[in-house]
Amino acid sequence: MTEDVAIPEDHPRHDSLVTRHRIEAGVDKGITSRQGLIAQGRGEAFDYLLGEETIPSADEAERTAAAALLLAERPVLSVNGNVAALVPGEMVELADTVGAALEVNLFNRTPERMQAIVGHLEAHGATDVKGLAADARIPGLDHERATVDADGIYDADVVLVPLEDGDRAEALGAMGKTEIVIDLNPLSRSAQVATIPIVDNLIRAIPRMTEHARALADRDESDLQSILDSFDRDAALTAAEARIRSGAGRAPTDSA
C-alpha cells in the first residue's frame, strides 16, 4: 500500500508499526477520525498480549465466518474509517470472494468522510459501495451511527462488523442478523454479543477469511451449515481470554 513506510522487515514490531502509519495516513486523508487513533492503540495492546498472531480459536472463527458469508443470501461487510485505512483492498477481495456488498458506516459521520471512504474503496477496486443512500435506521439507536442503507446493512442476513462499538453490535444482533465481529478484546460487548466473535487483528483476520472462503467455495450447503453449527462461540472467547491472561503469547519488545 502507498501508506506503508520503510520499516525494516526484521524489526520485531514490523507489522504493528506499519499499521500505526496506515492509521496516521488515514487521518491525513480524512478517512479515519482522530478518535480512531485511540481505538487503534487500545486494540494494539490486546494484540501484543495475544502474541501478534492468529491463535487457533481465532482461525476456527474465521473459517466459520467464511462459511456463514458463503451461506448468506444478503451478506454485507461494514466499513468504518479504521477498516478503510487498514485493509481497503483486502475488504474488496473478501467481498468479491463471498459475493457480499460493502457498506460504509461511521460513528463520526460527515458527508466529507463518507465520500472520502467510498472513493478510497473504489480506488482499491470496489464498485457499488453502499452507505450514501442513508435511507434506513437501525432500531434502538440514536445518533448517526444508526444510519444505514435499506438495501444494505438494514436488509442483510449476515453482517461483518469489524471494530464495532458495543451497543451498535447489540442492536444489529437484536434485529436477528448473524453478526460477525472482529475485536481484539474478548471481553468487549461487541465480542460478547456476536454470533461469531473473531479475536484477532483485522489485518490478519480479513485475508484469512478470504483464504477460508476460497477453500470452502465448492462445499455444498450442508457442509457449510455443519461448520456453522459446530462453532462454539463461548469456547472461542474463553480461549482468547486464557491466552491473554497466561502471557504465553506476549509479543516481542517494542523498541519504537
PDB file of C-alpha atoms in Angstrom:
ATOM      1  CA  MET A   1       0.000   0.000   0.000  1.00  0.00           C
ATOM      2  CA  THR A   2       1.173   3.550  -0.651  1.00  0.00           C
ATOM      3  CA  GLU A   3       0.581   4.394   3.018  1.00  0.00           C
ATOM      4  CA  ASP A   4       3.308   1.973   4.094  1.00  0.00           C
ATOM      5  CA  VAL A   5       6.639   3.378   5.161  1.00  0.00           C
ATOM      6  CA  ALA A   6      10.150   1.948   5.079  1.00  0.00           C
ATOM      7  CA  ILE A   7      10.360  -0.199   8.203  1.00  0.00           C
ATOM      8  CA  PRO A   8      12.962  -2.989   8.272  1.00  0.00           C
ATOM      9  CA  GLU A   9      11.363  -6.384   7.731  1.00  0.00           C
ATOM     10  CA  ASP A  10      13.360  -7.791  10.654  1.00  0.00           C
ATOM     11  CA  HIS A  11      12.068  -5.194  13.113  1.00  0.00           C
ATOM     12  CA  PRO A  12      10.400  -7.158  15.950  1.00  0.00           C
ATOM     13  CA  ARG A  13       7.283  -4.970  15.727  1.00  0.00           C
ATOM     14  CA  HIS A  14       7.231  -4.506  11.938  1.00  0.00           C
ATOM     15  CA  ASP A  15       3.533  -5.222  11.388  1.00  0.00           C
ATOM     16  CA  SER A  16       2.493  -3.102  14.359  1.00  0.00           C
ATOM     17  CA  LEU A  17       4.490  -0.100  13.164  1.00  0.00           C
ATOM     18  CA  VAL A  18       3.171  -0.406   9.607  1.00  0.00           C
ATOM     19  CA  THR A  19      -0.368  -0.499  10.976  1.00  0.00           C
ATOM     20  CA  ARG A  20       0.173   2.655  13.019  1.00  0.00           C
ATOM     21  CA  HIS A  21       1.397   4.511   9.947  1.00  0.00           C
ATOM     22  CA  ARG A  22      -1.623   3.385   7.927  1.00  0.00           C
ATOM     23  CA  ILE A  23      -3.928   4.817  10.590  1.00  0.00           C
ATOM     24  CA  GLU A  24      -1.947   8.070  10.618  1.00  0.00           C
ATOM     25  CA  ALA A  25      -2.226   8.275   6.845  1.00  0.00           C
ATOM     26  CA  GLY A  26      -5.961   7.638   7.133  1.00  0.00           C
ATOM     27  CA  VAL A  27      -6.333  10.647   9.424  1.00  0.00           C
ATOM     28  CA  ASP A  28      -4.354  12.800   6.997  1.00  0.00           C
ATOM     29  CA  LYS A  29      -6.653  11.724   4.151  1.00  0.00           C
ATOM     30  CA  GLY A  30      -9.839  12.416   6.122  1.00  0.00           C
ATOM     31  CA  ILE A  31     -10.744   8.730   6.180  1.00  0.00           C
ATOM     32  CA  THR A  32     -10.027   7.957   9.820  1.00  0.00           C
ATOM     33  CA  SER A  33     -11.185  10.123  12.712  1.00  0.00           C
ATOM     34  CA  ARG A  34      -8.739  11.212  15.403  1.00  0.00           C
ATOM     35  CA  GLN A  35     -10.665   9.001  17.811  1.00  0.00           C
ATOM     36  CA  GLY A  36      -9.632   6.133  15.550  1.00  0.00           C
ATOM     37  CA  LEU A  37      -6.051   6.628  16.698  1.00  0.00           C
ATOM     38  CA  ILE A  38      -7.122   5.890  20.269  1.00  0.00           C
ATOM     39  CA  ALA A  39      -9.100   2.836  19.206  1.00  0.00           C
ATOM     40  CA  GLN A  40      -6.075   1.534  17.304  1.00  0.00           C
ATOM     41  CA  GLY A  41      -3.852   1.885  20.347  1.00  0.00           C
ATOM     42  CA  ARG A  42      -6.341   0.053  22.538  1.00  0.00           C
ATOM     43  CA  GLY A  43      -6.546  -2.824  20.092  1.00  0.00           C
ATOM     44  CA  GLU A  44      -2.784  -2.979  19.704  1.00  0.00           C
ATOM     45  CA  ALA A  45      -2.399  -3.533  23.450  1.00  0.00           C
ATOM     46  CA  PHE A  46      -4.569  -6.660  23.252  1.00  0.00           C
ATOM     47  CA  ASP A  47      -2.778  -7.872  20.125  1.00  0.00           C
ATOM     48  CA  TYR A  48       0.517  -7.563  21.996  1.00  0.00           C
ATOM     49  CA  LEU A  49      -0.838  -9.858  24.721  1.00  0.00           C
ATOM     50  CA  LEU A  50      -2.075 -12.347  22.116  1.00  0.00           C
ATOM     51  CA  GLY A  51       1.428 -12.502  20.668  1.00  0.00           C
ATOM     52  CA  GLU A  52       0.507 -10.636  17.473  1.00  0.00           C
ATOM     53  CA  GLU A  53      -0.537 -13.889  15.871  1.00  0.00           C
ATOM     54  CA  THR A  54      -3.737 -15.682  14.942  1.00  0.00           C
ATOM     55  CA  ILE A  55      -4.449 -18.194  17.690  1.00  0.00           C
ATOM     56  CA  PRO A  56      -6.196 -21.492  16.781  1.00  0.00           C
ATOM     57  CA  SER A  57      -9.591 -20.441  18.157  1.00  0.00           C
ATOM     58  CA  ALA A  58      -9.492 -17.281  16.036  1.00  0.00           C
ATOM     59  CA  ASP A  59      -8.644 -19.253  12.912  1.00  0.00           C
ATOM     60  CA  GLU A  60     -11.613 -21.533  13.578  1.00  0.00           C
ATOM     61  CA  ALA A  61     -13.839 -18.465  13.983  1.00  0.00           C
ATOM     62  CA  GLU A  62     -12.533 -17.039  10.703  1.00  0.00           C
ATOM     63  CA  ARG A  63     -13.328 -20.297   8.904  1.00  0.00           C
ATOM     64  CA  THR A  64     -16.798 -20.289  10.460  1.00  0.00           C
ATOM     65  CA  ALA A  65     -17.311 -16.681   9.391  1.00  0.00           C
ATOM     66  CA  ALA A  66     -16.339 -17.567   5.835  1.00  0.00           C
ATOM     67  CA  ALA A  67     -18.894 -20.385   5.848  1.00  0.00           C
ATOM     68  CA  ALA A  68     -21.593 -18.033   7.169  1.00  0.00           C
ATOM     69  CA  LEU A  69     -20.878 -15.471   4.462  1.00  0.00           C
ATOM     70  CA  LEU A  70     -20.990 -18.130   1.737  1.00  0.00           C
ATOM     71  CA  LEU A  71     -24.330 -19.390   3.061  1.00  0.00           C
ATOM     72  CA  ALA A  72     -25.831 -15.900   3.307  1.00  0.00           C
ATOM     73  CA  GLU A  73     -28.436 -14.604   0.896  1.00  0.00           C
ATOM     74  CA  ARG A  74     -27.662 -10.938   1.557  1.00  0.00           C
ATOM     75  CA  PRO A  75     -24.200 -10.628   3.130  1.00  0.00           C
ATOM     76  CA  VAL A  76     -22.811  -7.157   3.859  1.00  0.00           C
ATOM     77  CA  LEU A  77     -19.349  -6.103   5.042  1.00  0.00           C
ATOM     78  CA  SER A  78     -19.423  -2.920   7.108  1.00  0.00           C
ATOM     79  CA  VAL A  79     -16.533  -0.472   6.708  1.00  0.00           C
ATOM     80  CA  ASN A  80     -15.551   2.310   9.097  1.00  0.00           C
ATOM     81  CA  GLY A  81     -12.611   4.706   8.986  1.00  0.00           C
ATOM     82  CA  ASN A  82     -10.049   2.419  10.600  1.00  0.00           C
ATOM     83  CA  VAL A  83     -11.085  -0.512   8.414  1.00  0.00           C
ATOM     84  CA  ALA A  84     -10.784   1.624   5.288  1.00  0.00           C
ATOM     85  CA  ALA A  85      -7.321   2.810   6.296  1.00  0.00           C
ATOM     86  CA  LEU A  86      -6.007  -0.624   7.266  1.00  0.00           C
ATOM     87  CA  VAL A  87      -7.471  -3.158   4.810  1.00  0.00           C
ATOM     88  CA  PRO A  88      -9.300  -1.493   1.897  1.00  0.00           C
ATOM     89  CA  GLY A  89      -8.077  -3.880  -0.805  1.00  0.00           C
ATOM     90  CA  GLU A  90      -8.497  -6.881   1.466  1.00  0.00           C
ATOM     91  CA  MET A  91     -12.117  -5.948   2.180  1.00  0.00           C
ATOM     92  CA  VAL A  92     -12.815  -5.605  -1.532  1.00  0.00           C
ATOM     93  CA  GLU A  93     -11.225  -9.014  -2.144  1.00  0.00           C
ATOM     94  CA  LEU A  94     -13.282 -10.672   0.605  1.00  0.00           C
ATOM     95  CA  ALA A  95     -16.485  -9.074  -0.702  1.00  0.00           C
ATOM     96  CA  ASP A  96     -15.762 -10.337  -4.211  1.00  0.00           C
ATOM     97  CA  THR A  97     -14.956 -13.839  -2.930  1.00  0.00           C
ATOM     98  CA  VAL A  98     -18.171 -14.299  -0.921  1.00  0.00           C
ATOM     99  CA  GLY A  99     -20.493 -12.172  -3.072  1.00  0.00           C
ATOM    100  CA  ALA A 100     -21.046  -9.540  -0.386  1.00  0.00           C
ATOM    101  CA  ALA A 101     -21.798  -5.838  -0.589  1.00  0.00           C
ATOM    102  CA  LEU A 102     -19.577  -3.231   1.055  1.00  0.00           C
ATOM    103  CA  GLU A 103     -21.262  -0.519   3.117  1.00  0.00           C
ATOM    104  CA  VAL A 104     -19.610   2.477   4.768  1.00  0.00           C
ATOM    105  CA  ASN A 105     -20.989   3.103   8.243  1.00  0.00           C
ATOM    106  CA  LEU A 106     -19.479   5.630  10.643  1.00  0.00           C
ATOM    107  CA  PHE A 107     -19.865   6.729  14.247  1.00  0.00           C
ATOM    108  CA  ASN A 108     -18.464  10.177  13.387  1.00  0.00           C
ATOM    109  CA  ARG A 109     -20.378  10.563  10.131  1.00  0.00           C
ATOM    110  CA  THR A 110     -19.960  13.565   7.844  1.00  0.00           C
ATOM    111  CA  PRO A 111     -20.668  13.790   4.098  1.00  0.00           C
ATOM    112  CA  GLU A 112     -16.983  14.511   3.515  1.00  0.00           C
ATOM    113  CA  ARG A 113     -15.771  11.402   5.346  1.00  0.00           C
ATOM    114  CA  MET A 114     -18.398   9.212   3.710  1.00  0.00           C
ATOM    115  CA  GLN A 115     -17.359  10.356   0.237  1.00  0.00           C
ATOM    116  CA  ALA A 116     -13.664  10.021   1.090  1.00  0.00           C
ATOM    117  CA  ILE A 117     -14.063   6.422   2.242  1.00  0.00           C
ATOM    118  CA  VAL A 118     -16.259   5.443  -0.699  1.00  0.00           C
ATOM    119  CA  GLY A 119     -13.661   6.929  -3.051  1.00  0.00           C
ATOM    120  CA  HIS A 120     -10.847   5.169  -1.208  1.00  0.00           C
ATOM    121  CA  LEU A 121     -12.590   1.801  -1.556  1.00  0.00           C
ATOM    122  CA  GLU A 122     -13.294   2.461  -5.226  1.00  0.00           C
ATOM    123  CA  ALA A 123      -9.609   3.251  -5.737  1.00  0.00           C
ATOM    124  CA  HIS A 124      -8.920  -0.256  -4.416  1.00  0.00           C
ATOM    125  CA  GLY A 125     -11.329  -1.901  -6.863  1.00  0.00           C
ATOM    126  CA  ALA A 126     -14.728  -1.648  -5.161  1.00  0.00           C
ATOM    127  CA  THR A 127     -17.904  -0.971  -7.122  1.00  0.00           C
ATOM    128  CA  ASP A 128     -21.383  -0.001  -5.956  1.00  0.00           C
ATOM    129  CA  VAL A 129     -20.283   0.826  -2.395  1.00  0.00           C
ATOM    130  CA  LYS A 130     -23.298   1.352  -0.144  1.00  0.00           C
ATOM    131  CA  GLY A 131     -23.811   3.828   2.652  1.00  0.00           C
ATOM    132  CA  LEU A 132     -24.564   7.079   0.874  1.00  0.00           C
ATOM    133  CA  ALA A 133     -28.292   6.446   0.439  1.00  0.00           C
ATOM    134  CA  ALA A 134     -28.804   6.527   4.216  1.00  0.00           C
ATOM    135  CA  ASP A 135     -32.483   5.621   3.841  1.00  0.00           C
ATOM    136  CA  ALA A 136     -32.913   3.366   6.894  1.00  0.00           C
ATOM    137  CA  ARG A 137     -32.070   3.309  10.587  1.00  0.00           C
ATOM    138  CA  ILE A 138     -31.098   0.540  12.990  1.00  0.00           C
ATOM    139  CA  PRO A 139     -33.820   0.320  15.674  1.00  0.00           C
ATOM    140  CA  GLY A 140     -32.837   1.192  19.222  1.00  0.00           C
ATOM    141  CA  LEU A 141     -30.002   3.551  18.377  1.00  0.00           C
ATOM    142  CA  ASP A 142     -29.799   7.310  18.150  1.00  0.00           C
ATOM    143  CA  HIS A 143     -27.044   9.412  16.561  1.00  0.00           C
ATOM    144  CA  GLU A 144     -25.725   8.984  13.006  1.00  0.00           C
ATOM    145  CA  ARG A 145     -24.339   5.527  13.789  1.00  0.00           C
ATOM    146  CA  ALA A 146     -27.877   4.208  13.331  1.00  0.00           C
ATOM    147  CA  THR A 147     -27.964   5.394   9.706  1.00  0.00           C
ATOM    148  CA  VAL A 148     -27.679   2.612   7.111  1.00  0.00           C
ATOM    149  CA  ASP A 149     -28.863   1.745   3.616  1.00  0.00           C
ATOM    150  CA  ALA A 150     -32.216  -0.035   3.349  1.00  0.00           C
ATOM    151  CA  ASP A 151     -30.844  -2.467   0.752  1.00  0.00           C
ATOM    152  CA  GLY A 152     -27.568  -2.898   2.638  1.00  0.00           C
ATOM    153  CA  ILE A 153     -26.983  -3.466   6.346  1.00  0.00           C
ATOM    154  CA  TYR A 154     -30.660  -2.989   7.206  1.00  0.00           C
ATOM    155  CA  ASP A 155     -31.769  -5.847   4.942  1.00  0.00           C
ATOM    156  CA  ALA A 156     -28.697  -8.075   5.384  1.00  0.00           C
ATOM    157  CA  ASP A 157     -28.970 -11.523   6.906  1.00  0.00           C
ATOM    158  CA  VAL A 158     -25.241 -11.798   7.680  1.00  0.00           C
ATOM    159  CA  VAL A 159     -23.159  -8.733   8.572  1.00  0.00           C
ATOM    160  CA  LEU A 160     -19.433  -8.474   9.162  1.00  0.00           C
ATOM    161  CA  VAL A 161     -18.803  -5.548  11.510  1.00  0.00           C
ATOM    162  CA  PRO A 162     -15.076  -5.167  12.201  1.00  0.00           C
ATOM    163  CA  LEU A 163     -14.023  -2.820  15.008  1.00  0.00           C
ATOM    164  CA  GLU A 164     -17.600  -2.131  16.050  1.00  0.00           C
ATOM    165  CA  ASP A 165     -18.936  -0.242  19.077  1.00  0.00           C
ATOM    166  CA  GLY A 166     -20.793  -2.466  21.522  1.00  0.00           C
ATOM    167  CA  ASP A 167     -24.287  -1.020  21.543  1.00  0.00           C
ATOM    168  CA  ARG A 168     -24.496  -0.990  17.757  1.00  0.00           C
ATOM    169  CA  ALA A 169     -23.313  -4.586  17.657  1.00  0.00           C
ATOM    170  CA  GLU A 170     -26.008  -5.427  20.193  1.00  0.00           C
ATOM    171  CA  ALA A 171     -28.666  -3.588  18.175  1.00  0.00           C
ATOM    172  CA  LEU A 172     -27.755  -5.459  14.982  1.00  0.00           C
ATOM    173  CA  GLY A 173     -27.995  -8.742  16.871  1.00  0.00           C
ATOM    174  CA  ALA A 174     -31.423  -7.748  18.148  1.00  0.00           C
ATOM    175  CA  MET A 175     -32.531  -7.424  14.513  1.00  0.00           C
ATOM    176  CA  GLY A 176     -31.927 -11.162  14.144  1.00  0.00           C
ATOM    177  CA  LYS A 177     -28.826 -10.890  11.997  1.00  0.00           C
ATOM    178  CA  THR A 178     -25.938 -13.324  12.019  1.00  0.00           C
ATOM    179  CA  GLU A 179     -23.246 -10.935  13.193  1.00  0.00           C
ATOM    180  CA  ILE A 180     -19.528 -11.479  12.683  1.00  0.00           C
ATOM    181  CA  VAL A 181     -17.402  -9.208  14.869  1.00  0.00           C
ATOM    182  CA  ILE A 182     -13.635  -8.757  14.723  1.00  0.00           C
ATOM    183  CA  ASP A 183     -12.389  -7.426  18.065  1.00  0.00           C
ATOM    184  CA  LEU A 184      -9.062  -7.979  19.817  1.00  0.00           C
ATOM    185  CA  ASN A 185     -10.686  -7.701  23.242  1.00  0.00           C
ATOM    186  CA  PRO A 186     -12.646 -10.880  24.038  1.00  0.00           C
ATOM    187  CA  LEU A 187     -14.306  -9.110  26.979  1.00  0.00           C
ATOM    188  CA  SER A 188     -15.742  -6.256  24.898  1.00  0.00           C
ATOM    189  CA  ARG A 189     -19.502  -6.069  24.479  1.00  0.00           C
ATOM    190  CA  SER A 190     -19.061  -6.346  20.694  1.00  0.00           C
ATOM    191  CA  ALA A 191     -17.329  -9.698  21.009  1.00  0.00           C
ATOM    192  CA  GLN A 192     -19.672 -10.865  23.754  1.00  0.00           C
ATOM    193  CA  VAL A 193     -22.846 -10.296  21.706  1.00  0.00           C
ATOM    194  CA  ALA A 194     -21.510 -11.501  18.342  1.00  0.00           C
ATOM    195  CA  THR A 195     -22.783 -14.667  16.710  1.00  0.00           C
ATOM    196  CA  ILE A 196     -19.232 -15.289  15.531  1.00  0.00           C
ATOM    197  CA  PRO A 197     -16.617 -13.382  17.565  1.00  0.00           C
ATOM    198  CA  ILE A 198     -13.174 -13.259  15.959  1.00  0.00           C
ATOM    199  CA  VAL A 199     -10.470 -12.265  18.448  1.00  0.00           C
ATOM    200  CA  ASP A 200      -7.730 -11.358  16.006  1.00  0.00           C
ATOM    201  CA  ASN A 201      -6.106  -8.388  14.343  1.00  0.00           C
ATOM    202  CA  LEU A 202      -8.102  -7.084  11.401  1.00  0.00           C
ATOM    203  CA  ILE A 203      -5.048  -7.123   9.147  1.00  0.00           C
ATOM    204  CA  ARG A 204      -4.704 -10.880   9.706  1.00  0.00           C
ATOM    205  CA  ALA A 205      -8.379 -11.792  10.016  1.00  0.00           C
ATOM    206  CA  ILE A 206      -9.671 -10.449   6.697  1.00  0.00           C
ATOM    207  CA  PRO A 207      -7.097 -12.197   4.458  1.00  0.00           C
ATOM    208  CA  ARG A 208      -7.554 -15.446   6.392  1.00  0.00           C
ATOM    209  CA  MET A 209     -11.322 -15.258   5.957  1.00  0.00           C
ATOM    210  CA  THR A 210     -10.784 -14.849   2.225  1.00  0.00           C
ATOM    211  CA  GLU A 211      -8.457 -17.859   2.163  1.00  0.00           C
ATOM    212  CA  HIS A 212     -11.012 -19.961   4.024  1.00  0.00           C
ATOM    213  CA  ALA A 213     -13.828 -18.778   1.747  1.00  0.00           C
ATOM    214  CA  ARG A 214     -11.891 -19.844  -1.329  1.00  0.00           C
ATOM    215  CA  ALA A 215     -11.167 -23.239   0.211  1.00  0.00           C
ATOM    216  CA  LEU A 216     -14.845 -23.694   1.086  1.00  0.00           C
ATOM    217  CA  ALA A 217     -16.313 -22.281  -2.119  1.00  0.00           C
ATOM    218  CA  ASP A 218     -17.093 -25.691  -3.638  1.00  0.00           C
ATOM    219  CA  ARG A 219     -18.623 -27.209  -0.479  1.00  0.00           C
ATOM    220  CA  ASP A 220     -22.333 -27.869  -0.505  1.00  0.00           C
ATOM    221  CA  GLU A 221     -24.679 -26.021   1.809  1.00  0.00           C
ATOM    222  CA  SER A 222     -24.953 -28.891   4.278  1.00  0.00           C
ATOM    223  CA  ASP A 223     -21.180 -28.906   4.809  1.00  0.00           C
ATOM    224  CA  LEU A 224     -21.127 -25.149   5.331  1.00  0.00           C
ATOM    225  CA  GLN A 225     -24.054 -25.353   7.734  1.00  0.00           C
ATOM    226  CA  SER A 226     -22.259 -28.074   9.684  1.00  0.00           C
ATOM    227  CA  ILE A 227     -19.254 -25.777  10.142  1.00  0.00           C
ATOM    228  CA  LEU A 228     -21.546 -23.031  11.380  1.00  0.00           C
ATOM    229  CA  ASP A 229     -23.498 -25.310  13.724  1.00  0.00           C
ATOM    230  CA  SER A 230     -20.388 -26.818  15.302  1.00  0.00           C
ATOM    231  CA  PHE A 231     -18.812 -23.466  16.199  1.00  0.00           C
ATOM    232  CA  ASP A 232     -18.708 -22.781  19.943  1.00  0.00           C
ATOM    233  CA  ARG A 233     -18.603 -19.003  20.406  1.00  0.00           C
ATOM    234  CA  ASP A 234     -18.186 -19.217  24.172  1.00  0.00           C
ATOM    235  CA  ALA A 235     -15.240 -21.567  23.824  1.00  0.00           C
ATOM    236  CA  ALA A 236     -13.609 -19.208  21.324  1.00  0.00           C
ATOM    237  CA  LEU A 237     -13.928 -16.269  23.712  1.00  0.00           C
ATOM    238  CA  THR A 238     -12.673 -18.345  26.639  1.00  0.00           C
ATOM    239  CA  ALA A 239      -9.632 -19.493  24.656  1.00  0.00           C
ATOM    240  CA  ALA A 240      -8.726 -15.934  23.715  1.00  0.00           C
ATOM    241  CA  GLU A 241      -9.096 -14.695  27.271  1.00  0.00           C
ATOM    242  CA  ALA A 242      -6.990 -17.587  28.562  1.00  0.00           C
ATOM    243  CA  ARG A 243      -4.254 -16.762  26.058  1.00  0.00           C
ATOM    244  CA  ILE A 244      -4.192 -13.140  27.186  1.00  0.00           C
ATOM    245  CA  ARG A 245      -4.217 -13.987  30.901  1.00  0.00           C
ATOM    246  CA  SER A 246      -1.484 -16.603  30.578  1.00  0.00           C
ATOM    247  CA  GLY A 247       1.021 -14.247  28.982  1.00  0.00           C
ATOM    248  CA  ALA A 248       2.074 -17.112  26.736  1.00  0.00           C
ATOM    249  CA  GLY A 249       1.734 -15.061  23.616  1.00  0.00           C
ATOM    250  CA  ARG A 250       3.470 -11.880  24.755  1.00  0.00           C
ATOM    251  CA  ALA A 251       4.878 -10.189  21.679  1.00  0.00           C
ATOM    252  CA  PRO A 252       8.495  -9.049  21.153  1.00  0.00           C
ATOM    253  CA  THR A 253       9.588  -5.919  22.982  1.00  0.00           C
ATOM    254  CA  ASP A 254       8.694  -2.687  21.235  1.00  0.00           C
ATOM    255  CA  SER A 255      11.797  -0.650  20.552  1.00  0.00           C
ATOM    256  CA  ALA A 256       9.966   2.095  18.656  1.00  0.00           C
TER     257      ALA A 256
END
